[in-house]
Short mmCIF file of C-alpha atoms and ligand atoms in Angstrom, two decimals:
data_model
loop_
_atom_site.label_atom_id
_atom_site.label_comp_id
_atom_site.label_asym_id
_atom_site.label_seq_id
_atom_site.Cartn_x
_atom_site.Cartn_y
_atom_site.Cartn_z
CA MET A 1 123.16 99.56 58.80
CA HIS A 2 120.31 101.21 60.84
CA MET A 3 119.44 99.10 63.67
CA GLU A 4 115.84 99.27 64.93
CA THR A 5 115.32 100.09 68.55
CA PRO A 6 114.24 96.80 70.31
CA TRP A 7 110.71 97.08 71.55
CA TRP A 8 111.53 96.81 75.31
CA ARG A 9 113.97 99.78 75.20
CA ASP A 10 111.21 102.51 75.26
CA ALA A 11 108.07 100.24 75.98
CA VAL A 12 105.23 101.18 78.54
CA VAL A 13 104.61 97.80 80.38
CA TYR A 14 101.71 97.38 82.54
CA GLU A 15 101.97 95.18 85.49
CA ILE A 16 98.80 92.91 85.91
CA TYR A 17 98.62 91.53 89.51
CA VAL A 18 96.74 88.50 88.34
CA ARG A 19 94.69 87.90 91.42
CA SER A 20 93.35 91.39 91.36
CA PHE A 21 92.79 92.32 87.79
CA ALA A 22 89.62 90.63 86.70
CA ASP A 23 87.70 87.52 87.73
CA ALA A 24 85.80 85.70 84.97
CA SER A 25 85.13 82.41 86.81
CA GLY A 26 83.30 84.01 89.74
CA ASP A 27 85.28 82.81 92.66
CA GLY A 28 86.42 86.23 93.85
CA VAL A 29 90.01 85.87 92.40
CA GLY A 30 91.25 87.29 89.16
CA ASP A 31 92.11 84.84 86.34
CA LEU A 32 93.58 84.41 82.87
CA THR A 33 90.20 84.56 81.34
CA GLY A 34 89.46 87.77 83.09
CA ILE A 35 92.61 89.25 81.60
CA ARG A 36 91.61 87.94 78.04
CA GLN A 37 88.44 89.70 78.38
CA ARG A 38 90.07 93.07 79.24
CA LEU A 39 92.70 93.14 76.49
CA PRO A 40 90.57 95.77 74.53
CA TYR A 41 90.83 97.92 77.57
CA LEU A 42 94.64 97.65 77.77
CA SER A 43 95.18 98.32 74.15
CA GLU A 44 92.96 101.38 74.34
CA LEU A 45 94.90 102.55 77.25
CA GLY A 46 97.99 102.49 75.07
CA VAL A 47 100.42 100.24 76.71
CA ASP A 48 102.89 98.01 74.74
CA ALA A 49 103.23 95.16 76.88
CA ILE A 50 101.76 93.32 79.92
CA TRP A 51 103.82 91.75 82.86
CA LEU A 52 101.84 89.01 84.61
CA THR A 53 102.58 88.15 88.17
CA PRO A 54 102.81 84.34 88.96
CA PHE A 55 99.88 82.16 87.83
CA TYR A 56 101.74 79.02 88.30
CA ARG A 57 100.61 76.10 90.54
CA SER A 58 100.83 77.37 94.10
CA PRO A 59 99.40 76.96 97.49
CA MET A 60 99.44 80.78 97.62
CA ALA A 61 101.29 81.28 100.91
CA ASP A 62 102.69 84.42 99.23
CA GLY A 63 100.13 85.28 96.53
CA GLY A 64 101.70 82.73 93.96
CA TYR A 65 105.35 83.75 94.68
CA ASP A 66 105.44 80.25 96.19
CA VAL A 67 105.62 78.18 93.11
CA ALA A 68 104.89 74.38 93.51
CA ASP A 69 105.01 73.73 89.61
CA TYR A 70 106.83 76.05 87.34
CA ARG A 71 105.33 74.47 84.20
CA ASP A 72 101.59 74.60 84.95
CA VAL A 73 98.84 77.18 85.57
CA ASP A 74 97.07 77.09 89.00
CA PRO A 75 93.54 75.93 88.67
CA LEU A 76 92.50 79.26 90.47
CA PHE A 77 93.78 81.10 87.34
CA GLY A 78 92.83 78.74 84.69
CA THR A 79 94.73 76.32 82.46
CA LEU A 80 97.64 76.19 80.13
CA ALA A 81 95.18 76.35 77.25
CA ASP A 82 93.91 79.73 78.68
CA PHE A 83 97.43 80.86 78.91
CA ASP A 84 98.19 79.96 75.27
CA ALA A 85 94.95 81.78 74.17
CA LEU A 86 95.87 84.75 76.32
CA VAL A 87 99.35 85.10 74.55
CA SER A 88 97.90 84.71 71.12
CA GLU A 89 95.17 87.25 71.78
CA ALA A 90 97.58 89.78 73.43
CA HIS A 91 99.87 89.48 70.48
CA ALA A 92 96.84 90.07 68.19
CA HIS A 93 96.24 93.18 70.06
CA GLY A 94 99.73 94.32 69.73
CA LEU A 95 100.63 93.71 73.29
CA ARG A 96 103.81 91.76 74.27
CA VAL A 97 103.63 89.45 77.22
CA ILE A 98 106.21 89.24 80.08
CA VAL A 99 105.93 86.48 82.69
CA ASP A 100 107.32 86.35 86.22
CA ILE A 101 109.91 83.83 86.99
CA VAL A 102 110.81 82.97 90.71
CA PRO A 103 114.18 81.37 90.86
CA ASN A 104 115.20 82.21 94.41
CA HIS A 105 112.84 79.85 96.11
CA SER A 106 110.05 77.47 95.42
CA SER A 107 106.97 76.49 97.34
CA ALA A 108 107.31 74.06 100.15
CA GLU A 109 104.76 72.08 98.18
CA HIS A 110 107.19 71.64 95.10
CA GLU A 111 107.98 68.11 94.39
CA TRP A 112 111.66 68.75 95.05
CA PHE A 113 111.17 70.09 98.44
CA LYS A 114 108.77 67.38 99.47
CA ALA A 115 111.37 64.87 98.25
CA ALA A 116 114.10 66.87 100.34
CA LEU A 117 111.87 66.49 103.35
CA ARG A 118 112.07 62.74 102.87
CA GLY A 119 115.79 63.05 102.72
CA ASP A 120 115.98 62.81 98.85
CA GLY A 121 117.84 65.51 97.04
CA ARG A 122 118.42 67.78 99.89
CA GLU A 123 121.23 69.58 98.18
CA ARG A 124 118.68 71.42 95.85
CA TYR A 125 117.82 73.50 98.85
CA ILE A 126 119.87 75.07 101.68
CA PHE A 127 119.68 72.75 104.54
CA HIS A 128 121.98 72.84 107.59
CA ASP A 129 122.47 70.63 110.47
CA GLY A 130 122.70 73.34 113.03
CA GLY A 131 121.95 72.78 116.59
CA GLU A 132 119.51 74.23 118.96
CA LEU A 133 119.95 77.62 117.31
CA PRO A 134 119.44 78.68 113.58
CA PRO A 135 122.81 78.41 111.71
CA ASN A 136 123.20 82.24 111.55
CA ASN A 137 121.39 85.53 112.31
CA TRP A 138 119.72 85.96 109.05
CA GLN A 139 116.33 87.48 109.20
CA SER A 140 113.32 86.92 106.73
CA THR A 141 112.38 89.86 104.58
CA PHE A 142 108.82 89.05 105.94
CA SER A 143 109.89 89.31 109.61
CA GLY A 144 111.21 86.63 111.86
CA PRO A 145 114.13 84.26 111.42
CA ALA A 146 115.09 83.08 107.86
CA TRP A 147 115.51 79.52 109.07
CA SER A 148 112.83 76.94 110.02
CA ARG A 149 113.09 73.42 111.02
CA SER A 150 112.21 70.43 108.98
CA PRO A 151 110.44 67.61 110.73
CA ASP A 152 113.67 65.72 111.36
CA GLY A 153 115.17 68.74 113.02
CA LYS A 154 117.32 70.14 110.25
CA TRP A 155 117.35 73.76 109.54
CA TYR A 156 116.37 75.06 106.08
CA LEU A 157 116.77 78.66 104.77
CA HIS A 158 113.88 80.87 103.62
CA LEU A 159 114.55 84.48 102.88
CA PHE A 160 110.79 84.96 102.74
CA ALA A 161 108.10 82.86 104.30
CA PRO A 162 108.78 79.36 105.81
CA GLU A 163 106.69 78.09 102.81
CA GLN A 164 109.19 79.45 100.43
CA PRO A 165 112.47 77.40 100.96
CA ASP A 166 115.54 78.88 98.98
CA PHE A 167 117.09 76.97 96.30
CA ASN A 168 120.75 76.03 96.38
CA TRP A 169 122.22 77.70 93.33
CA ARG A 170 125.56 76.13 93.91
CA ASN A 171 123.81 72.92 92.57
CA PRO A 172 124.04 72.52 88.76
CA GLU A 173 120.73 70.71 88.79
CA VAL A 174 118.95 74.10 89.81
CA HIS A 175 120.64 75.83 86.82
CA SER A 176 119.48 73.19 84.31
CA GLU A 177 115.95 73.18 85.75
CA PHE A 178 115.54 76.88 85.32
CA LEU A 179 117.09 76.82 81.79
CA ASP A 180 114.46 74.29 80.90
CA VAL A 181 111.65 76.36 82.61
CA LEU A 182 112.71 79.46 80.58
CA ARG A 183 112.44 77.39 77.40
CA PHE A 184 109.07 76.01 78.30
CA TRP A 185 107.61 79.52 78.41
CA LEU A 186 109.67 80.85 75.55
CA ASP A 187 108.28 77.99 73.43
CA ARG A 188 104.85 79.04 74.37
CA GLY A 189 105.59 82.52 73.03
CA VAL A 190 106.28 84.74 75.97
CA ASP A 191 108.28 87.95 75.14
CA GLY A 192 110.03 88.15 78.35
CA PHE A 193 110.52 87.55 82.11
CA ARG A 194 110.42 89.68 85.17
CA ILE A 195 112.95 87.82 87.51
CA ASP A 196 111.84 87.81 91.07
CA VAL A 197 114.46 88.52 93.77
CA ALA A 198 117.05 88.56 91.01
CA MET A 199 119.97 89.61 93.30
CA GLY A 200 119.34 86.92 95.84
CA LEU A 201 120.05 83.60 94.35
CA TYR A 202 123.50 83.02 95.81
CA LYS A 203 124.38 83.26 99.38
CA ALA A 204 127.98 83.76 100.62
CA GLU A 205 130.01 80.51 101.24
CA GLY A 206 129.87 79.48 104.90
CA LEU A 207 126.77 81.58 105.40
CA PRO A 208 128.24 84.25 107.59
CA ASP A 209 126.27 86.30 109.88
CA THR A 210 125.08 89.80 108.61
CA PRO A 211 125.96 92.79 110.79
CA PRO A 212 122.89 93.55 112.69
CA GLU A 213 122.11 96.72 110.85
CA ASP A 214 122.47 95.02 107.52
CA GLN A 215 119.28 93.25 106.83
CA ALA A 216 118.19 95.33 103.90
CA PHE A 217 118.96 94.79 100.26
CA LYS A 218 122.51 95.90 100.28
CA ALA A 219 125.55 95.24 98.03
CA GLU A 220 128.00 94.42 100.77
CA SER A 221 125.92 91.58 102.21
CA PRO A 222 126.31 87.77 102.41
CA ILE A 223 122.74 87.59 100.88
CA TRP A 224 122.22 90.07 98.29
CA GLY A 225 124.23 90.85 95.05
CA ARG A 226 126.80 88.07 95.32
CA PRO A 227 129.09 88.04 92.32
CA GLU A 228 128.15 84.57 91.13
CA VAL A 229 124.71 85.57 90.30
CA HIS A 230 125.81 87.41 87.25
CA GLU A 231 126.90 83.90 85.67
CA VAL A 232 123.34 82.78 85.82
CA TYR A 233 122.11 85.77 83.81
CA ARG A 234 124.82 85.42 81.29
CA ARG A 235 123.57 81.92 80.59
CA TRP A 236 119.98 83.09 80.55
CA ARG A 237 120.79 85.82 78.08
CA GLU A 238 122.22 83.20 75.78
CA VAL A 239 118.94 81.28 75.90
CA LEU A 240 116.93 84.60 75.26
CA ASP A 241 119.05 85.50 72.32
CA SER A 242 118.69 81.99 70.80
CA TYR A 243 114.96 82.73 70.20
CA PRO A 244 113.77 85.01 67.57
CA GLY A 245 111.70 88.08 68.33
CA GLU A 246 113.69 90.15 70.87
CA ARG A 247 112.90 88.18 73.96
CA MET A 248 113.98 90.07 77.13
CA ALA A 249 114.44 89.80 80.88
CA ILE A 250 114.11 92.47 83.62
CA GLY A 251 115.49 91.99 87.06
CA GLU A 252 113.90 92.83 90.35
CA VAL A 253 117.00 94.43 91.72
CA TRP A 254 116.86 96.53 94.93
CA THR A 255 120.32 98.33 95.41
CA ASP A 256 121.65 101.34 96.98
CA SER A 257 123.19 102.86 93.93
CA ALA A 258 122.79 102.91 90.16
CA GLU A 259 126.29 101.57 89.74
CA ASP A 260 125.30 98.38 91.45
CA LEU A 261 122.16 98.17 89.34
CA ALA A 262 124.20 98.70 86.34
CA LEU A 263 126.09 95.39 87.00
CA TYR A 264 122.94 93.47 86.07
CA VAL A 265 122.47 95.07 82.81
CA ARG A 266 125.83 94.71 81.33
CA PRO A 267 125.65 93.82 77.58
CA ASP A 268 125.74 90.05 78.07
CA GLU A 269 123.42 89.86 81.08
CA LEU A 270 119.70 91.37 81.60
CA HIS A 271 118.22 93.72 79.38
CA GLN A 272 116.80 95.83 82.07
CA SER A 273 116.45 96.01 85.66
CA PHE A 274 113.88 97.91 87.82
CA ASN A 275 115.09 101.29 88.88
CA PHE A 276 113.41 101.69 92.20
CA ALA A 277 115.37 104.97 92.99
CA TRP A 278 112.46 107.15 91.70
CA LEU A 279 109.90 105.25 93.60
CA GLU A 280 111.91 105.56 96.75
CA ALA A 281 112.55 109.25 96.31
CA PRO A 282 110.44 111.76 98.17
CA TRP A 283 108.39 114.43 96.27
CA SER A 284 111.25 116.76 95.70
CA ALA A 285 112.70 118.27 92.49
CA THR A 286 116.29 118.01 93.91
CA ALA A 287 115.64 114.33 94.72
CA PHE A 288 114.20 113.45 91.32
CA ARG A 289 117.03 115.23 89.47
CA LYS A 290 119.63 113.28 91.20
CA VAL A 291 117.78 110.08 90.49
CA VAL A 292 117.63 110.96 86.87
CA ASP A 293 121.32 112.07 86.61
CA ASP A 294 122.66 109.04 88.56
CA THR A 295 120.56 106.53 86.48
CA LEU A 296 121.49 107.97 83.13
CA ALA A 297 125.14 108.07 84.03
CA ALA A 298 125.15 104.52 85.05
CA VAL A 299 122.69 102.59 82.88
CA THR A 300 122.10 102.74 79.04
CA SER A 301 118.65 101.05 79.24
CA PRO A 302 116.88 102.79 81.98
CA THR A 303 113.62 101.96 83.34
CA TRP A 304 111.22 104.09 85.64
CA VAL A 305 108.45 102.88 88.06
CA LEU A 306 106.33 104.58 90.57
CA SER A 307 104.36 101.71 91.98
CA ASN A 308 103.99 97.82 92.04
CA HIS A 309 102.31 95.22 94.11
CA ASP A 310 104.87 95.43 96.93
CA VAL A 311 104.66 99.11 97.83
CA VAL A 312 102.20 101.71 99.01
CA ARG A 313 100.51 103.16 96.13
CA HIS A 314 102.20 106.45 94.86
CA VAL A 315 99.12 108.62 95.15
CA THR A 316 99.02 107.82 98.94
CA ARG A 317 102.89 108.10 99.29
CA TYR A 318 102.73 111.56 97.72
CA GLY A 319 99.65 112.36 99.70
CA GLU A 320 101.51 112.06 102.81
CA GLY A 321 99.88 108.90 103.85
CA LEU A 322 96.38 110.14 103.37
CA PRO A 323 94.45 107.77 101.21
CA HIS A 324 92.18 110.10 99.37
CA SER A 325 94.20 113.24 99.07
CA THR A 326 93.90 115.66 96.17
CA LYS A 327 97.54 116.70 96.61
CA GLY A 328 98.53 112.97 96.35
CA LEU A 329 96.58 112.47 93.12
CA ALA A 330 97.96 115.83 91.56
CA ARG A 331 101.45 114.79 92.34
CA GLY A 332 100.92 111.24 91.22
CA ARG A 333 99.64 112.50 87.83
CA ALA A 334 102.65 114.91 87.57
CA ALA A 335 105.06 112.28 88.36
CA LEU A 336 103.75 110.07 85.70
CA LEU A 337 104.19 112.93 83.04
CA ALA A 338 107.67 113.30 84.16
CA MET A 339 108.40 109.71 84.11
CA LEU A 340 107.00 109.14 80.63
CA ALA A 341 109.14 111.88 79.20
CA LEU A 342 112.35 110.31 80.44
CA PRO A 343 114.42 108.16 77.98
CA GLY A 344 113.99 104.41 78.60
CA SER A 345 110.81 102.27 79.46
CA ALA A 346 108.11 102.81 82.04
CA TYR A 347 106.52 100.20 84.26
CA LEU A 348 102.95 100.97 85.38
CA TYR A 349 100.97 99.11 88.10
CA GLN A 350 97.34 98.29 87.41
CA GLY A 351 94.90 100.71 88.89
CA GLU A 352 97.37 103.59 88.84
CA GLU A 353 95.52 104.78 85.58
CA LEU A 354 92.52 105.02 87.96
CA GLY A 355 94.32 107.04 90.46
CA LEU A 356 93.63 104.27 92.94
CA PRO A 357 94.98 105.05 96.44
CA GLU A 358 96.25 102.60 98.98
CA VAL A 359 93.46 100.98 100.98
CA THR A 360 94.69 101.60 104.52
CA ASN A 361 91.67 100.39 106.55
CA LEU A 362 91.49 96.75 105.44
CA PRO A 363 90.18 94.75 108.50
CA PRO A 364 92.81 92.54 110.00
CA GLU A 365 90.73 89.29 109.30
CA ALA A 366 90.78 90.16 105.48
CA ARG A 367 94.45 90.58 105.30
CA GLN A 368 96.42 87.83 103.57
CA ASP A 369 99.87 89.12 102.97
CA PRO A 370 102.29 86.83 105.07
CA ILE A 371 103.97 90.07 106.27
CA PHE A 372 100.94 90.95 108.33
CA ALA A 373 100.75 87.55 110.05
CA ARG A 374 104.57 87.12 110.56
CA SER A 375 104.96 90.51 111.97
CA LEU A 376 102.10 89.69 114.44
CA GLY A 377 100.16 92.66 112.92
CA LYS A 378 102.84 95.26 113.46
CA LEU A 379 103.41 95.67 109.67
CA PRO A 380 100.24 96.27 107.49
CA GLY A 381 101.72 94.29 104.64
CA ARG A 382 100.98 94.74 100.93
CA ASP A 383 97.26 93.91 100.74
CA GLY A 384 96.45 97.63 100.50
CA CYS A 385 97.87 98.01 97.03
CA ARG A 386 96.34 94.66 95.83
CA VAL A 387 92.69 95.37 96.32
CA PRO A 388 90.87 94.10 93.09
CA LEU A 389 90.10 96.66 90.55
CA PRO A 390 86.79 98.47 90.22
CA TRP A 391 85.69 98.27 86.64
CA SER A 392 81.93 99.29 86.71
CA GLY A 393 78.79 99.63 88.88
CA ALA A 394 78.15 101.25 92.29
CA ALA A 395 78.75 98.58 94.61
CA GLU A 396 81.19 95.66 95.29
CA PRO A 397 82.42 93.81 93.29
CA TYR A 398 82.47 96.73 90.84
CA GLY A 399 82.52 94.55 87.85
CA PHE A 400 85.75 92.72 88.99
CA SER A 401 83.79 89.50 89.53
CA PRO A 402 80.28 88.49 88.25
CA ASP A 403 77.60 90.01 90.49
CA GLY A 404 77.09 88.09 93.61
CA ALA A 405 80.74 87.02 94.02
CA ARG A 406 82.96 88.45 96.77
CA PRO A 407 86.41 89.65 95.82
CA TRP A 408 89.17 88.15 97.86
CA LEU A 409 89.83 91.58 99.46
CA PRO A 410 86.97 93.99 100.32
CA GLN A 411 86.86 97.22 97.97
CA PRO A 412 86.14 100.45 99.59
CA VAL A 413 82.86 102.13 98.94
CA GLU A 414 84.74 105.44 97.69
CA TRP A 415 85.79 103.42 94.83
CA THR A 416 82.23 103.92 93.22
CA ALA A 417 83.78 107.24 91.91
CA LEU A 418 86.84 105.59 90.47
CA THR A 419 85.54 102.76 88.37
CA VAL A 420 86.76 102.56 84.62
CA GLU A 421 83.22 102.94 83.63
CA ARG A 422 82.81 106.33 85.56
CA GLN A 423 86.21 107.59 84.34
CA ALA A 424 86.11 106.40 80.72
CA GLY A 425 83.62 109.11 79.69
CA ASP A 426 85.11 111.93 81.63
CA PRO A 427 87.77 114.00 79.86
CA GLY A 428 88.98 115.25 83.15
CA SER A 429 89.47 111.78 84.84
CA THR A 430 92.93 110.25 85.68
CA LEU A 431 91.97 107.40 83.27
CA SER A 432 91.53 109.97 80.35
CA PHE A 433 94.75 111.64 81.49
CA TYR A 434 96.74 108.34 81.22
CA ARG A 435 95.33 107.50 77.94
CA GLU A 436 96.14 110.94 76.57
CA ALA A 437 99.67 110.84 78.14
CA LEU A 438 100.50 107.38 76.47
CA ARG A 439 99.03 108.65 73.18
CA ALA A 440 101.39 111.70 73.33
CA ARG A 441 104.28 109.60 74.20
CA ARG A 442 103.65 107.25 71.22
CA ALA A 443 103.40 110.19 68.96
CA LEU A 444 106.89 111.33 70.01
CA ARG A 445 108.45 107.94 69.86
CA GLY A 446 111.61 107.73 67.93
CA SER A 447 111.97 111.52 67.64
CA LEU A 448 113.54 112.34 70.90
CA SER A 449 117.14 112.39 72.11
CA ASP A 450 118.65 109.48 74.16
CA GLY A 451 119.58 111.85 76.85
CA VAL A 452 118.13 114.76 78.81
CA THR A 453 119.31 118.37 78.99
CA TRP A 454 118.47 120.42 81.89
CA LEU A 455 117.33 124.03 81.62
CA ASP A 456 117.58 126.52 84.40
CA SER A 457 114.58 126.37 86.42
CA PRO A 458 113.28 128.01 89.64
CA GLU A 459 113.84 126.25 92.86
CA GLU A 460 111.92 123.06 93.48
CA SER A 461 110.93 122.79 89.85
CA LEU A 462 112.67 120.86 87.01
CA PHE A 463 112.78 121.60 83.27
CA PHE A 464 114.46 119.30 80.85
CA THR A 465 114.34 118.86 77.12
CA ARG A 466 114.71 115.96 74.77
CA GLY A 467 114.85 117.29 71.29
CA SER A 468 111.42 119.25 70.53
CA LEU A 469 109.96 118.11 73.88
CA THR A 470 110.36 120.11 77.10
CA CYS A 471 109.10 118.47 80.29
CA VAL A 472 108.31 120.71 83.33
CA ILE A 473 107.42 119.77 86.80
CA ASN A 474 106.75 121.91 89.80
CA CYS A 475 107.36 120.19 93.24
CA GLY A 476 107.25 123.65 95.14
CA VAL A 477 104.44 125.50 96.62
CA ALA A 478 104.20 128.56 94.30
CA PRO A 479 103.37 128.60 90.54
CA VAL A 480 106.50 129.09 88.28
CA PRO A 481 106.69 130.74 84.88
CA LEU A 482 106.92 128.31 81.91
CA PRO A 483 110.10 128.39 79.82
CA PRO A 484 109.71 129.54 76.07
CA HIS A 485 107.60 127.10 74.03
CA ASP A 486 105.21 126.95 71.04
CA ARG A 487 102.45 125.09 72.59
CA VAL A 488 101.47 122.97 75.55
CA LEU A 489 101.08 119.37 74.41
CA ILE A 490 99.63 117.96 77.72
CA GLY A 491 99.49 118.88 81.36
CA SER A 492 98.77 116.83 84.37
CA ALA A 493 96.33 119.51 85.33
CA PRO A 494 95.07 122.60 83.25
CA VAL A 495 98.15 124.71 82.31
CA ASP A 496 97.39 128.12 80.91
CA GLY A 497 100.59 128.62 78.91
CA HIS A 498 102.27 131.03 81.25
CA LEU A 499 102.36 129.58 84.76
CA LEU A 500 102.80 126.05 85.97
CA PRO A 501 100.90 125.53 89.21
CA PRO A 502 102.29 123.56 92.11
CA ASP A 503 102.16 119.83 92.01
CA THR A 504 101.76 119.87 88.27
CA ALA A 505 103.85 118.67 85.22
CA ALA A 506 103.48 119.49 81.52
CA TRP A 507 104.91 118.58 78.18
CA LEU A 508 105.76 121.72 75.96
CA HIS A 509 106.49 121.69 72.30
CA THR A 510 109.59 123.90 71.19
CA SER A 511 110.80 124.25 67.58
C1 NOJ B 1 109.22 90.13 95.27
C2 NOJ B 1 107.74 89.98 94.82
O1 NOJ B 1 107.37 91.14 93.98
C3 NOJ B 1 107.06 89.92 96.10
O2 NOJ B 1 105.64 90.09 96.03
C4 NOJ B 1 107.31 88.62 96.74
O3 NOJ B 1 106.63 88.48 98.05
C5 NOJ B 1 108.79 88.44 96.95
N1 NOJ B 1 109.58 88.79 95.80
C6 NOJ B 1 109.23 87.07 97.22
O4 NOJ B 1 108.99 86.20 96.13
#
């Protein structure tokens, strides 16, 4: 029997950072109604699904990744009724909905943690008697020690901010709670979950010190990628599979190798995990080729991603740190075309379709990411990629909020030229390019091979084919001759049919 490809296998998923997408209520913070109003924009863009970052009840110590109630919408973002309306309207637009689930830690305002501080149900979190010093040398991902003291002097673990205490996954109650939370949202019609800190839930027994140099997301670590975590995802997979309609899960998994990543997507575990290797690679044909080869050798359902709400926007990364660099934008567009030509699914981050750069000059008093405060201003944090989207008009709030409201982060004046309104009618704009590229990808859907075949190409360029599609990208400094083809389907910049300019990619049709 011919099996249909499940929707997520080659989907283009658009990440909505809810606080910064669209504000309908006028309080300067994005919300669910704002998203509902912009669904036509997303369907016209041509994506298949949206991933919503956390919109649950939260004191917002980490932009909502500190959840106080996993079964309710924060009033800042709307109500459960707004959520239900969003899901049904998204589905009516042909868009699937993925929601974030945050199982590594809760908010310190969660009922369980408040009870734990009263001495009730402490075994749901990781408390330690300790002494004067923290129980071990673990450092928070957000700077500073990973341990804080509760009012009665006991230490509790938080891999992120002190307002985000880590759950104790060795307690069966934590398991049943999250199975129930999954069902709560599945019953409301969500199509999938993005699992926050998916490789962090279990900590090594005895909480041993990490070697000093090993604070990163590493496989051989007492913190990350413990083998027990896979049992959790096997159980979650059973729940997802028990619902109709191809429900799925994608893990936020940072690893050093594609082999480690592959452990999370074994057939009875998660459907996908983020493949951050491309995002971490420099602008280099050799580096890109290695990422593609390593990924395809290890993983059968690959994913690709260039940007998200935690990293410097790729236009700025590729522009060697300069925010408004022509080179960065050209490379960003080229990388998108290469990514969309690869087998698997692609995750886009809101605003990349406008070519938005990182905002590098936010005033210190505007910055809200706990990384900035916890590092005492040494690290800029992630606010620069979270600035609210510019939709229309010539001044802040650029249609993000109703006129008169101030967005929660200031928007740069240069964004007047980058609004959706300005770009929508301009065939040369980045928005028009994204729409065209997504249309071209849809037109090819189902007709391409699962693997890629490399063709010989000049140094610092890559040529690969998937059936009738040849994708070419030039990461070098000189133009390179195009391989044989019938016609150019799309270019990240104008391509004349003979030479591929530097910092450019194109799709060619061959018969
Ligand atoms: C990863 C999320 O993407 C990030 O924004 C958050 O700060 C951490 N996990 C902690 O939840």
